[in-house]
C-alpha positions as a Markdown table, in Angstrom:
| # | Residue | x | y | z |
|---|---|---|---|---|
| 1 | Unk | -12.3 | 7.4 | 11.6 |
| 2 | Unk | -11.0 | 4.1 | 13.1 |
| 3 | Unk | -13.8 | 2.2 | 11.3 |
| 4 | Unk | -13.0 | 3.9 | 8.0 |
| 5 | Unk | -9.3 | 3.2 | 8.4 |
| 6 | Unk | -9.9 | -0.5 | 9.2 |
| 7 | Unk | -12.5 | -0.9 | 6.4 |
| 8 | Unk | -10.1 | 0.6 | 3.8 |
| 9 | Unk | -7.0 | -1.3 | 4.9 |
| 10 | Unk | -8.8 | -4.7 | 5.3 |
| 11 | Unk | -10.5 | -4.4 | 1.9 |
| 12 | Unk | -13.8 | -3.9 | 3.6 |
| 13 | Unk | -13.6 | -7.3 | 5.3 |
| 14 | Unk | -15.1 | -6.0 | 8.6 |
| 15 | Unk | -17.6 | -8.7 | 9.6 |
| 16 | Unk | -15.3 | -10.6 | 12.0 |
| 17 | Unk | -14.4 | -7.3 | 13.8 |
| 18 | Unk | -18.1 | -6.3 | 14.1 |
| 19 | Unk | -19.0 | -9.8 | 15.4 |
| 20 | Unk | -16.3 | -9.6 | 18.1 |
| 21 | Unk | -17.5 | -6.2 | 19.2 |
| 22 | Unk | -21.2 | -7.2 | 19.4 |
| 23 | Unk | -20.5 | -10.6 | 21.2 |
| 24 | Unk | -18.2 | -9.2 | 23.8 |
| 25 | Unk | -20.0 | -5.9 | 24.4 |
| 26 | Unk | -23.4 | -7.6 | 25.1 |
| 27 | Unk | -21.6 | -10.5 | 26.9 |
| 28 | Unk | -20.0 | -8.0 | 29.3 |
| 29 | Unk | -23.5 | -6.5 | 30.1 |
| 30 | Unk | -25.1 | -10.0 | 30.5 |
| 31 | Unk | -23.1 | -10.9 | 33.7 |
| 32 | Unk | -25.2 | -8.5 | 35.9 |
| 33 | Unk | -28.4 | -9.3 | 34.1 |
| 34 | Unk | -28.0 | -13.1 | 34.7 |
| 35 | Unk | -25.8 | -13.4 | 37.8 |
| 36 | Unk | -26.5 | -17.1 | 38.3 |
| 37 | Unk | -25.3 | -17.9 | 34.8 |
| 38 | Unk | -22.1 | -15.8 | 34.8 |
| 39 | Unk | -19.7 | -18.7 | 34.3 |
| 40 | Unk | -21.8 | -20.2 | 31.5 |
| 41 | Unk | -22.1 | -16.8 | 29.8 |
| 42 | Unk | -18.4 | -16.2 | 30.0 |
| 43 | Unk | -17.6 | -19.6 | 28.6 |
| 44 | Unk | -20.0 | -19.1 | 25.7 |
| 45 | Unk | -18.5 | -15.7 | 24.8 |
| 46 | Unk | -14.9 | -17.1 | 24.9 |
| 47 | Unk | -15.9 | -20.1 | 22.8 |
| 48 | Unk | -17.7 | -18.0 | 20.2 |
| 49 | Unk | -14.9 | -15.5 | 19.9 |
| 50 | Unk | -12.0 | -18.0 | 19.9 |
| 51 | Unk | -13.9 | -20.3 | 17.4 |
| 52 | Unk | -14.0 | -17.4 | 14.9 |
| 53 | Unk | -10.3 | -16.7 | 15.4 |
| 54 | Unk | -9.4 | -20.4 | 15.0 |
| 55 | Unk | -11.7 | -20.7 | 11.9 |
| 56 | Unk | -10.0 | -17.9 | 10.0 |
| 57 | Unk | -6.5 | -18.5 | 11.3 |
| 58 | Unk | -6.2 | -22.2 | 10.9 |
| 59 | Unk | -8.5 | -23.2 | 8.1 |
| 60 | Unk | -6.4 | -23.5 | 4.9 |
| 61 | Unk | -7.3 | -21.2 | 1.9 |
| 62 | Unk | -9.2 | -18.6 | 3.9 |
| 63 | Unk | -8.4 | -14.9 | 3.9 |
| 64 | Unk | -7.1 | -13.9 | 7.3 |
| 65 | Unk | -8.9 | -10.8 | 8.6 |
| 66 | Unk | -6.4 | -8.0 | 9.3 |
| 67 | Unk | -5.5 | -7.7 | 12.9 |
| 68 | Unk | -7.9 | -10.5 | 14.1 |
| 69 | Unk | -5.4 | -11.9 | 16.6 |
| 70 | Unk | -5.0 | -8.5 | 18.3 |
| 71 | Unk | -8.6 | -7.2 | 18.5 |
| 72 | Unk | -9.8 | -10.7 | 19.6 |
| 73 | Unk | -7.3 | -10.7 | 22.6 |
| 74 | Unk | -8.2 | -7.1 | 23.4 |
| 75 | Unk | -11.9 | -7.9 | 23.5 |
| 76 | Unk | -11.4 | -11.1 | 25.5 |
| 77 | Unk | -9.4 | -9.2 | 28.0 |
| 78 | Unk | -12.2 | -6.7 | 28.4 |
| 79 | Unk | -14.9 | -9.3 | 28.9 |
| 80 | Unk | -12.8 | -11.3 | 31.4 |
| 81 | Unk | -12.1 | -8.1 | 33.4 |
| 82 | Unk | -15.8 | -7.3 | 33.5 |
| 83 | Unk | -16.6 | -10.9 | 34.6 |
| 84 | Unk | -13.9 | -10.6 | 37.4 |
| 85 | Unk | -15.5 | -7.2 | 38.4 |
| 86 | Unk | -12.2 | -5.4 | 37.8 |
| 87 | Unk | -13.8 | -3.2 | 35.2 |
| 88 | Unk | -17.3 | -1.8 | 34.7 |
| 89 | Unk | -19.0 | -2.5 | 31.4 |
| 90 | Unk | -18.6 | 0.2 | 28.8 |
| 91 | Unk | -21.5 | 2.7 | 28.8 |
| 92 | Unk | -22.0 | 2.7 | 25.1 |
| 93 | Unk | -21.3 | 0.3 | 22.2 |
| 94 | Unk | -19.8 | 3.2 | 20.3 |
| 95 | Unk | -17.3 | 3.9 | 23.1 |
| 96 | Unk | -16.5 | 0.1 | 23.2 |
| 97 | Unk | -16.2 | -0.2 | 19.4 |
| 98 | Unk | -13.7 | 2.7 | 19.5 |
| 99 | Unk | -11.5 | 0.7 | 21.9 |
| 100 | Unk | -11.6 | -2.5 | 19.9 |
| 101 | Unk | -11.1 | -0.8 | 16.5 |
| 102 | Unk | -8.7 | 2.0 | 17.6 |
| 103 | Unk | -6.7 | 2.5 | 14.4 |
| 104 | Unk | -3.1 | 2.8 | 15.6 |
| 105 | Unk | -3.1 | -0.7 | 17.2 |
| 106 | Unk | -5.7 | -2.8 | 15.4 |
| 107 | Unk | -3.6 | -4.1 | 12.6 |
| 108 | Unk | -0.4 | -5.2 | 14.5 |
| 109 | Unk | -0.9 | -4.4 | 18.2 |
| 110 | Unk | 0.2 | -3.7 | 20.9 |
| 111 | Unk | -2.7 | -5.5 | 22.7 |
| 112 | Unk | -3.9 | -2.6 | 24.9 |
| 113 | Unk | -6.1 | -3.1 | 27.9 |
| 114 | Unk | -9.7 | -1.8 | 28.2 |
| 115 | Unk | -9.0 | -0.2 | 31.6 |
| 116 | Unk | -6.2 | 1.8 | 30.1 |
| 117 | Unk | -8.2 | 3.0 | 27.0 |
| 118 | Unk | -11.7 | 3.5 | 28.3 |
| 119 | Unk | -10.6 | 5.7 | 31.2 |
| 120 | Unk | -8.7 | 8.0 | 28.8 |
| 121 | Unk | -11.4 | 8.0 | 26.1 |
| 122 | Unk | -13.7 | 9.8 | 28.5 |
| 123 | Unk | -11.5 | 12.9 | 28.4 |
| 124 | Unk | -11.8 | 15.5 | 25.7 |
| 125 | Unk | -9.4 | 14.9 | 22.8 |
| 126 | Unk | -6.7 | 17.4 | 23.1 |
| 127 | Unk | -3.4 | 17.6 | 21.1 |
| 128 | Unk | -0.8 | 19.3 | 23.3 |
| 129 | Unk | 2.7 | 20.4 | 22.4 |
| 130 | Unk | 4.1 | 17.8 | 24.9 |
| 131 | Unk | 2.0 | 14.9 | 23.5 |
| 132 | Unk | 2.8 | 16.0 | 20.0 |
| 133 | Unk | 6.6 | 16.0 | 20.6 |
| 134 | Unk | 6.6 | 12.7 | 22.4 |
| 135 | Unk | 4.3 | 11.2 | 19.7 |
| 136 | Unk | 6.4 | 12.3 | 16.8 |
| 137 | Unk | 9.6 | 11.1 | 18.6 |
| 138 | Unk | 8.1 | 7.6 | 18.9 |
| 139 | Unk | 6.9 | 7.6 | 15.3 |
| 140 | Unk | 10.3 | 8.7 | 13.9 |
| 141 | Unk | 12.2 | 6.2 | 16.0 |
| 142 | Unk | 9.8 | 3.5 | 14.8 |
| 143 | Unk | 10.3 | 4.5 | 11.2 |
| 144 | Unk | 14.1 | 4.4 | 11.6 |
| 145 | Unk | 13.8 | 0.9 | 13.2 |
| 146 | Unk | 11.5 | -0.3 | 10.4 |
| 147 | Unk | 12.7 | 1.4 | 7.3 |
| 148 | Unk | 16.4 | 2.0 | 8.0 |
| 149 | Unk | 17.3 | -1.2 | 9.9 |
| 150 | Unk | 14.7 | -3.9 | 9.4 |
| 151 | Unk | 14.0 | -3.4 | 5.7 |
| 152 | Unk | 17.7 | -3.1 | 4.9 |
| 153 | Unk | 18.4 | -6.4 | 6.6 |
| 154 | Unk | 15.4 | -8.2 | 4.9 |
| 155 | Unk | 17.1 | -8.9 | 1.5 |
| 156 | Unk | 20.1 | -10.5 | 3.2 |
| 157 | Unk | 18.0 | -12.6 | 5.6 |
| 158 | Unk | 15.7 | -13.7 | 2.8 |
| 159 | Unk | 18.6 | -14.6 | 0.5 |
| 160 | Unk | 20.0 | -17.0 | 3.1 |
| 161 | Unk | 16.8 | -18.6 | 4.3 |
| 162 | Unk | 15.3 | -19.0 | 0.9 |
| 163 | Unk | 17.6 | -22.0 | 0.5 |
| 164 | Unk | 19.6 | -22.4 | 3.7 |
| 165 | Unk | 21.1 | -25.8 | 2.8 |
| 166 | Unk | 23.4 | -24.1 | 0.3 |
| 167 | Unk | 25.2 | -22.1 | 3.1 |
| 168 | Unk | 27.6 | -23.0 | 5.8 |
| 169 | Unk | 27.8 | -22.2 | 9.5 |
| 170 | Unk | 29.0 | -18.6 | 9.4 |
| 171 | Unk | 26.3 | -17.6 | 6.9 |
| 172 | Unk | 23.5 | -19.4 | 8.9 |
| 173 | Unk | 24.6 | -17.8 | 12.2 |
| 174 | Unk | 24.9 | -14.3 | 10.8 |
| 175 | Unk | 21.6 | -14.6 | 9.0 |
| 176 | Unk | 19.9 | -15.8 | 12.3 |
| 177 | Unk | 21.3 | -12.8 | 14.2 |
| 178 | Unk | 20.3 | -10.5 | 11.4 |
| 179 | Unk | 16.8 | -12.0 | 11.5 |
| 180 | Unk | 16.5 | -11.5 | 15.2 |
| 181 | Unk | 17.5 | -7.8 | 14.8 |
| 182 | Unk | 15.1 | -7.5 | 11.8 |
| 183 | Unk | 12.2 | -9.0 | 13.7 |
| 184 | Unk | 12.8 | -6.7 | 16.7 |
| 185 | Unk | 13.1 | -3.5 | 14.6 |
| 186 | Unk | 10.2 | -4.4 | 12.4 |
| 187 | Unk | 7.7 | -5.2 | 15.3 |
| 188 | Unk | 9.3 | -2.8 | 17.8 |
| 189 | Unk | 9.2 | -0.1 | 15.1 |
| 190 | Unk | 5.5 | -0.7 | 14.4 |
| 191 | Unk | 4.8 | -0.6 | 18.1 |
| 192 | Unk | 6.5 | 2.7 | 18.5 |
| 193 | Unk | 4.6 | 4.1 | 15.5 |
| 194 | Unk | 1.3 | 3.0 | 17.0 |
| 195 | Unk | 2.0 | 4.2 | 20.5 |
| 196 | Unk | 3.4 | 7.5 | 19.0 |
| 197 | Unk | 0.2 | 8.0 | 17.0 |
| 198 | Unk | -1.9 | 7.4 | 20.0 |
| 199 | Unk | 0.2 | 9.7 | 22.1 |
| 200 | Unk | -0.3 | 12.6 | 19.6 |
| 201 | Unk | -4.0 | 12.2 | 20.2 |
| 202 | Unk | -3.5 | 12.2 | 24.0 |
| 203 | Unk | -3.6 | 8.5 | 24.8 |
| 204 | Unk | -0.7 | 7.2 | 26.9 |
| 205 | Unk | -0.1 | 3.4 | 26.8 |
| 206 | Unk | 2.8 | 1.3 | 28.2 |
| 207 | Unk | 5.7 | 0.6 | 25.9 |
| 208 | Unk | 5.7 | -2.9 | 24.2 |
| 209 | Unk | 9.5 | -3.5 | 24.1 |
| 210 | Unk | 12.2 | -2.8 | 26.6 |
| 211 | Unk | 15.7 | -3.8 | 25.4 |
| 212 | Unk | 14.8 | -7.5 | 25.1 |
| 213 | Unk | 18.3 | -8.5 | 23.9 |
| 214 | Unk | 19.8 | -7.3 | 27.2 |
| 215 | Unk | 17.7 | -9.8 | 29.1 |
| 216 | Unk | 19.5 | -11.8 | 31.8 |
| 217 | Unk | 17.3 | -14.9 | 31.7 |
| 218 | Unk | 14.3 | -16.3 | 29.8 |
| 219 | Unk | 11.8 | -14.8 | 32.2 |
| 220 | Unk | 13.4 | -11.4 | 32.0 |
| 221 | Unk | 13.3 | -11.7 | 28.2 |
| 222 | Unk | 9.5 | -12.1 | 28.2 |
| 223 | Unk | 9.2 | -9.1 | 30.6 |
| 224 | Unk | 10.9 | -7.1 | 27.8 |
| 225 | Unk | 9.7 | -8.7 | 24.5 |
| 226 | Unk | 6.1 | -8.0 | 23.1 |
| 227 | Unk | 5.2 | -7.0 | 26.7 |
| 228 | Unk | 1.5 | -6.6 | 25.9 |
| 229 | Unk | 1.1 | -10.2 | 24.6 |
| 230 | Unk | 3.2 | -11.8 | 27.4 |
| 231 | Unk | 1.3 | -9.9 | 30.1 |
| 232 | Unk | -2.0 | -10.9 | 28.4 |
| 233 | Unk | -1.0 | -14.6 | 28.4 |
| 234 | Unk | 0.1 | -14.3 | 32.1 |
| 235 | Unk | -3.1 | -12.6 | 33.3 |
| 236 | Unk | -5.7 | -14.5 | 31.2 |
| 237 | Unk | -4.1 | -17.9 | 30.7 |
| 238 | Unk | -1.2 | -18.7 | 33.0 |
| 239 | Unk | -2.7 | -17.4 | 36.3 |
| 240 | Unk | -6.2 | -18.9 | 35.6 |
| 241 | Unk | -4.5 | -22.3 | 34.9 |
| 242 | Unk | -3.1 | -22.1 | 38.4 |
| 243 | Unk | 0.1 | -20.2 | 37.8 |
| 244 | Unk | 2.7 | -21.3 | 40.4 |
| 245 | Unk | 0.1 | -21.9 | 43.1 |
| 246 | Unk | -0.6 | -25.6 | 42.4 |
| 247 | Unk | 2.8 | -27.2 | 43.1 |
| 248 | Unk | 6.0 | -27.7 | 41.1 |
| 249 | Unk | 4.7 | -30.1 | 38.4 |
| 250 | Unk | 1.6 | -28.0 | 37.7 |
| 251 | Unk | 3.7 | -24.8 | 37.5 |
| 252 | Unk | 5.9 | -26.3 | 34.8 |
| 253 | Unk | 2.9 | -27.7 | 33.0 |
| 254 | Unk | 1.3 | -24.3 | 33.1 |
| 255 | Unk | 4.4 | -22.6 | 31.7 |
| 256 | Unk | 4.6 | -25.1 | 28.9 |
| 257 | Unk | 0.9 | -24.8 | 28.0 |
| 258 | Unk | 1.0 | -21.0 | 28.1 |
| 259 | Unk | 4.0 | -20.8 | 25.7 |
| 260 | Unk | 2.6 | -23.5 | 23.4 |
| 261 | Unk | -0.5 | -21.3 | 23.2 |
| 262 | Unk | 1.8 | -18.3 | 22.4 |
| 263 | Unk | 3.3 | -20.3 | 19.6 |
| 264 | Unk | -0.1 | -21.3 | 18.2 |
| 265 | Unk | -1.2 | -17.6 | 18.4 |
| 266 | Unk | 1.4 | -16.9 | 15.8 |
| 267 | Unk | 0.2 | -19.7 | 13.5 |
| 268 | Unk | -0.7 | -23.4 | 13.2 |
| 269 | Unk | 2.5 | -24.6 | 11.7 |
| 270 | Unk | 5.0 | -27.0 | 13.4 |
| 271 | Unk | 7.7 | -24.4 | 13.7 |
| 272 | Unk | 5.5 | -22.1 | 15.8 |
| 273 | Unk | 4.4 | -25.0 | 18.0 |
| 274 | Unk | 8.0 | -26.1 | 18.5 |
| 275 | Unk | 9.0 | -22.5 | 19.2 |
| 276 | Unk | 6.4 | -22.0 | 21.8 |
| 277 | Unk | 7.3 | -25.3 | 23.5 |
| 278 | Unk | 11.0 | -24.4 | 23.3 |
| 279 | Unk | 10.4 | -21.1 | 25.2 |
| 280 | Unk | 8.1 | -23.0 | 27.7 |
| 281 | Unk | 11.1 | -25.3 | 28.3 |
| 282 | Unk | 13.5 | -22.4 | 28.8 |
| 283 | Unk | 11.1 | -20.8 | 31.3 |
| 284 | Unk | 10.7 | -24.1 | 33.1 |
| 285 | Unk | 14.4 | -24.7 | 33.2 |
| 286 | Unk | 15.0 | -21.2 | 34.6 |
| 287 | Unk | 12.7 | -21.9 | 37.5 |
| 288 | Unk | 14.6 | -25.1 | 38.3 |
| 289 | Unk | 18.1 | -23.5 | 38.1 |
| 290 | Unk | 18.6 | -20.4 | 40.3 |
| 291 | Unk | 22.1 | -18.9 | 40.3 |
| 292 | Unk | 23.4 | -16.4 | 43.0 |
| 293 | Unk | 23.1 | -12.8 | 42.0 |
| 294 | Unk | 26.4 | -11.2 | 41.1 |
| 295 | Unk | 27.8 | -9.2 | 38.2 |
| 296 | Unk | 29.9 | -12.1 | 36.6 |
| 297 | Unk | 27.0 | -14.5 | 36.6 |
| 298 | Unk | 24.6 | -11.8 | 35.3 |
| 299 | Unk | 26.9 | -11.2 | 32.4 |
| 300 | Unk | 27.1 | -14.9 | 31.6 |
| 301 | Unk | 23.3 | -15.0 | 31.9 |
| 302 | Unk | 22.9 | -12.4 | 29.2 |
| 303 | Unk | 25.1 | -14.3 | 26.8 |
| 304 | Unk | 23.5 | -17.7 | 27.5 |
| 305 | Unk | 20.0 | -16.3 | 27.3 |
| 306 | Unk | 20.6 | -14.6 | 24.0 |
| 307 | Unk | 22.2 | -17.7 | 22.6 |
| 308 | Unk | 19.0 | -19.7 | 23.2 |
| 309 | Unk | 16.8 | -16.8 | 22.2 |
| 310 | Unk | 18.4 | -16.7 | 18.7 |
| 311 | Unk | 18.1 | -20.5 | 18.5 |
| 312 | Unk | 14.4 | -19.8 | 19.0 |
| 313 | Unk | 14.4 | -17.3 | 16.2 |
| 314 | Unk | 15.8 | -19.9 | 13.9 |
| 315 | Unk | 12.9 | -22.2 | 14.8 |
| 316 | Unk | 10.5 | -19.3 | 14.4 |
| 317 | Unk | 11.8 | -18.5 | 10.9 |
| 318 | Unk | 11.9 | -21.9 | 9.3 |
| 319 | Unk | 8.7 | -23.9 | 8.5 |
| 320 | Unk | 10.5 | -26.7 | 6.7 |
| 321 | Unk | 11.7 | -29.3 | 9.3 |
| 322 | Unk | 14.6 | -30.4 | 7.1 |
| 323 | Unk | 15.9 | -26.9 | 6.7 |
| 324 | Unk | 15.5 | -26.4 | 10.5 |
| 325 | Unk | 17.5 | -29.5 | 11.3 |
| 326 | Unk | 20.3 | -28.4 | 8.9 |
| 327 | Unk | 20.4 | -24.8 | 10.2 |
| 328 | Unk | 20.4 | -26.0 | 13.8 |
| 329 | Unk | 23.4 | -28.3 | 13.1 |
| 330 | Unk | 25.3 | -25.3 | 11.7 |
| 331 | Unk | 24.3 | -22.9 | 14.4 |
| 332 | Unk | 25.2 | -25.2 | 17.3 |
| 333 | Unk | 28.7 | -25.9 | 16.0 |
| 334 | Unk | 30.0 | -22.6 | 14.8 |
| 335 | Unk | 32.7 | -22.6 | 12.1 |
| 336 | Unk | 34.1 | -20.5 | 9.3 |
| 337 | Unk | 34.5 | -17.3 | 11.2 |
| 338 | Unk | 37.5 | -15.1 | 10.2 |
| 339 | Unk | 39.8 | -13.4 | 12.7 |
| 340 | Unk | 38.1 | -10.1 | 11.8 |
| 341 | Unk | 34.7 | -11.6 | 12.5 |
| 342 | Unk | 35.9 | -12.7 | 16.0 |
| 343 | Unk | 37.3 | -9.2 | 16.7 |
| 344 | Unk | 34.2 | -7.4 | 15.6 |
| 345 | Unk | 31.8 | -9.8 | 17.4 |
| 346 | Unk | 33.9 | -9.8 | 20.6 |
| 347 | Unk | 34.0 | -6.0 | 20.7 |
| 348 | Unk | 30.3 | -5.7 | 20.3 |
| 349 | Unk | 29.7 | -8.3 | 23.1 |
| 350 | Unk | 32.1 | -6.6 | 25.4 |
| 351 | Unk | 30.6 | -3.1 | 24.9 |
| 352 | Unk | 27.1 | -4.4 | 25.4 |
| 353 | Unk | 28.2 | -6.2 | 28.6 |
| 354 | Unk | 30.1 | -3.3 | 30.0 |
| 355 | Unk | 27.3 | -0.8 | 29.4 |
| 356 | Unk | 24.4 | -3.1 | 29.7 |
| 357 | Unk | 22.9 | -1.5 | 32.8 |
| 358 | Unk | 23.3 | 2.0 | 31.5 |
| 359 | Unk | 21.6 | 1.2 | 28.3 |
| 360 | Unk | 18.8 | -0.9 | 29.8 |
| 361 | Unk | 18.0 | 1.6 | 32.5 |
| 362 | Unk | 18.2 | 4.8 | 30.4 |
| 363 | Unk | 14.8 | 5.8 | 28.9 |
| 364 | Unk | 16.4 | 7.7 | 26.0 |
| 365 | Unk | 13.1 | 7.8 | 24.1 |
| 366 | Unk | 11.5 | 9.8 | 26.9 |
| 367 | Unk | 14.6 | 12.0 | 27.1 |
| 368 | Unk | 14.4 | 12.9 | 23.4 |
| 369 | Unk | 10.6 | 13.4 | 23.6 |
| 370 | Unk | 10.9 | 15.8 | 26.5 |
| 371 | Unk | 14.0 | 17.7 | 25.3 |
| 372 | Unk | 14.0 | 21.4 | 24.7 |
| 373 | Unk | 12.2 | 22.4 | 21.4 |
| 374 | Unk | 15.4 | 23.7 | 19.8 |
| 375 | Unk | 17.3 | 20.4 | 20.4 |
| 376 | Unk | 14.3 | 18.3 | 19.5 |
| 377 | Unk | 14.0 | 20.2 | 16.2 |
| 378 | Unk | 17.6 | 19.3 | 15.3 |
| 379 | Unk | 16.8 | 15.7 | 16.2 |
| 380 | Unk | 13.8 | 15.8 | 13.9 |
| 381 | Unk | 15.8 | 17.1 | 11.0 |
| 382 | Unk | 18.4 | 14.4 | 11.4 |
| 383 | Unk | 15.7 | 11.7 | 11.8 |
| 384 | Unk | 13.8 | 12.7 | 8.7 |
| 385 | Unk | 17.0 | 12.8 | 6.6 |
| 386 | Unk | 18.1 | 9.4 | 7.9 |
| 387 | Unk | 14.7 | 7.9 | 7.1 |
| 388 | Unk | 14.6 | 9.5 | 3.6 |
| 389 | Unk | 18.2 | 8.7 | 2.5 |
| 390 | Unk | 18.8 | 5.4 | 4.3 |
| 391 | Unk | 15.5 | 3.6 | 3.5 |
| 392 | Unk | 15.6 | 1.0 | 0.7 |
| 393 | Unk | 13.6 | 1.5 | -2.4 |
| 394 | Unk | 11.6 | -1.6 | -1.8 |
| 395 | Unk | 9.7 | -1.6 | 1.6 |
| 396 | Unk | 8.6 | -4.9 | 3.1 |
| 397 | Unk | 5.3 | -5.5 | 4.9 |
| 398 | Unk | 5.3 | -5.5 | 8.7 |
| 399 | Unk | 6.1 | -9.1 | 9.8 |
| 400 | Unk | 3.6 | -9.2 | 12.6 |
| 401 | Unk | 0.7 | -8.0 | 10.4 |
| 402 | Unk | 0.7 | -11.6 | 9.2 |
| 403 | Unk | -0.3 | -12.9 | 12.7 |
């Protein structure tokens, strides 16, 4: 079923996926067969798989295979864990192919780990009322985030950034904030739909987002945003480079290299490279500047962190360097805001700051998913009506499907 889903949605362009499956499956089994050549074999597998990714992703004019960034990283994580002897090789290529091509996550993530999937795939598939309720809850919340919020913000964001030099500071700032919300709801919505679909089938995977716009510092942000990718980069790039074990200079260099790689994972354009380096710089600066832990400084940390995060989204959004310079100049020096704008913005900030801990620590998705059936049924009716009546006529593609 996963193979049929992928073949249909990718216009039957399945060869890159099949190649990744074959190379990493037999590569994982080769380490025990040729123990004296393990390092060489791992290097060959990584080079072969990453070369294909780079070829399709960065060669101009080529069709980008659907989900190639996600299933490539999932397969590389598997073969690396087998090499490190943290995971036994999959017993059958069919079982392994199911992991790499698992239909809820293959097109836009999250990047699930082999150890999480393969251990659960051995159990008999069983749809239980508990898993069904949790799964449908995640799916409906994901649809609300995508259709009701992200797709309604998309026309406004696109109208501003199509020709940003024709707008002033207020419009640029509001459009940047709207884009940050759109991006979160679009990608976070997809992640919830994917995880909810998997949960209905009995697979339980970690959440991919955890209130990222309530992060208190850059490191906290990456513990909350696209968690599967940030954890993958930490475990398979940052730590193997030496992490923070090789001295201060090497630590900062490793942070910068890891985040530049994160930027290049999104695309080979200057804005993604700059965006990755920008976040590497923020993480490096956070390591150098440590403030005492108290409530006032934590609240200030949230505001300062989100200010820089949204500057980053401006870089992320704009490929044209001229447009980026213009928008940054308008973002850094705010102007044109009315008194009503200031009241509304200030109220939102104060509410978020006052109730930050309660919001951040309250797993309301789980509470809805585990509520009594009668209450959950009322939630479902409200959610379906909201999705139906509040969704725009024109639905946009998932943003992260392009990566």
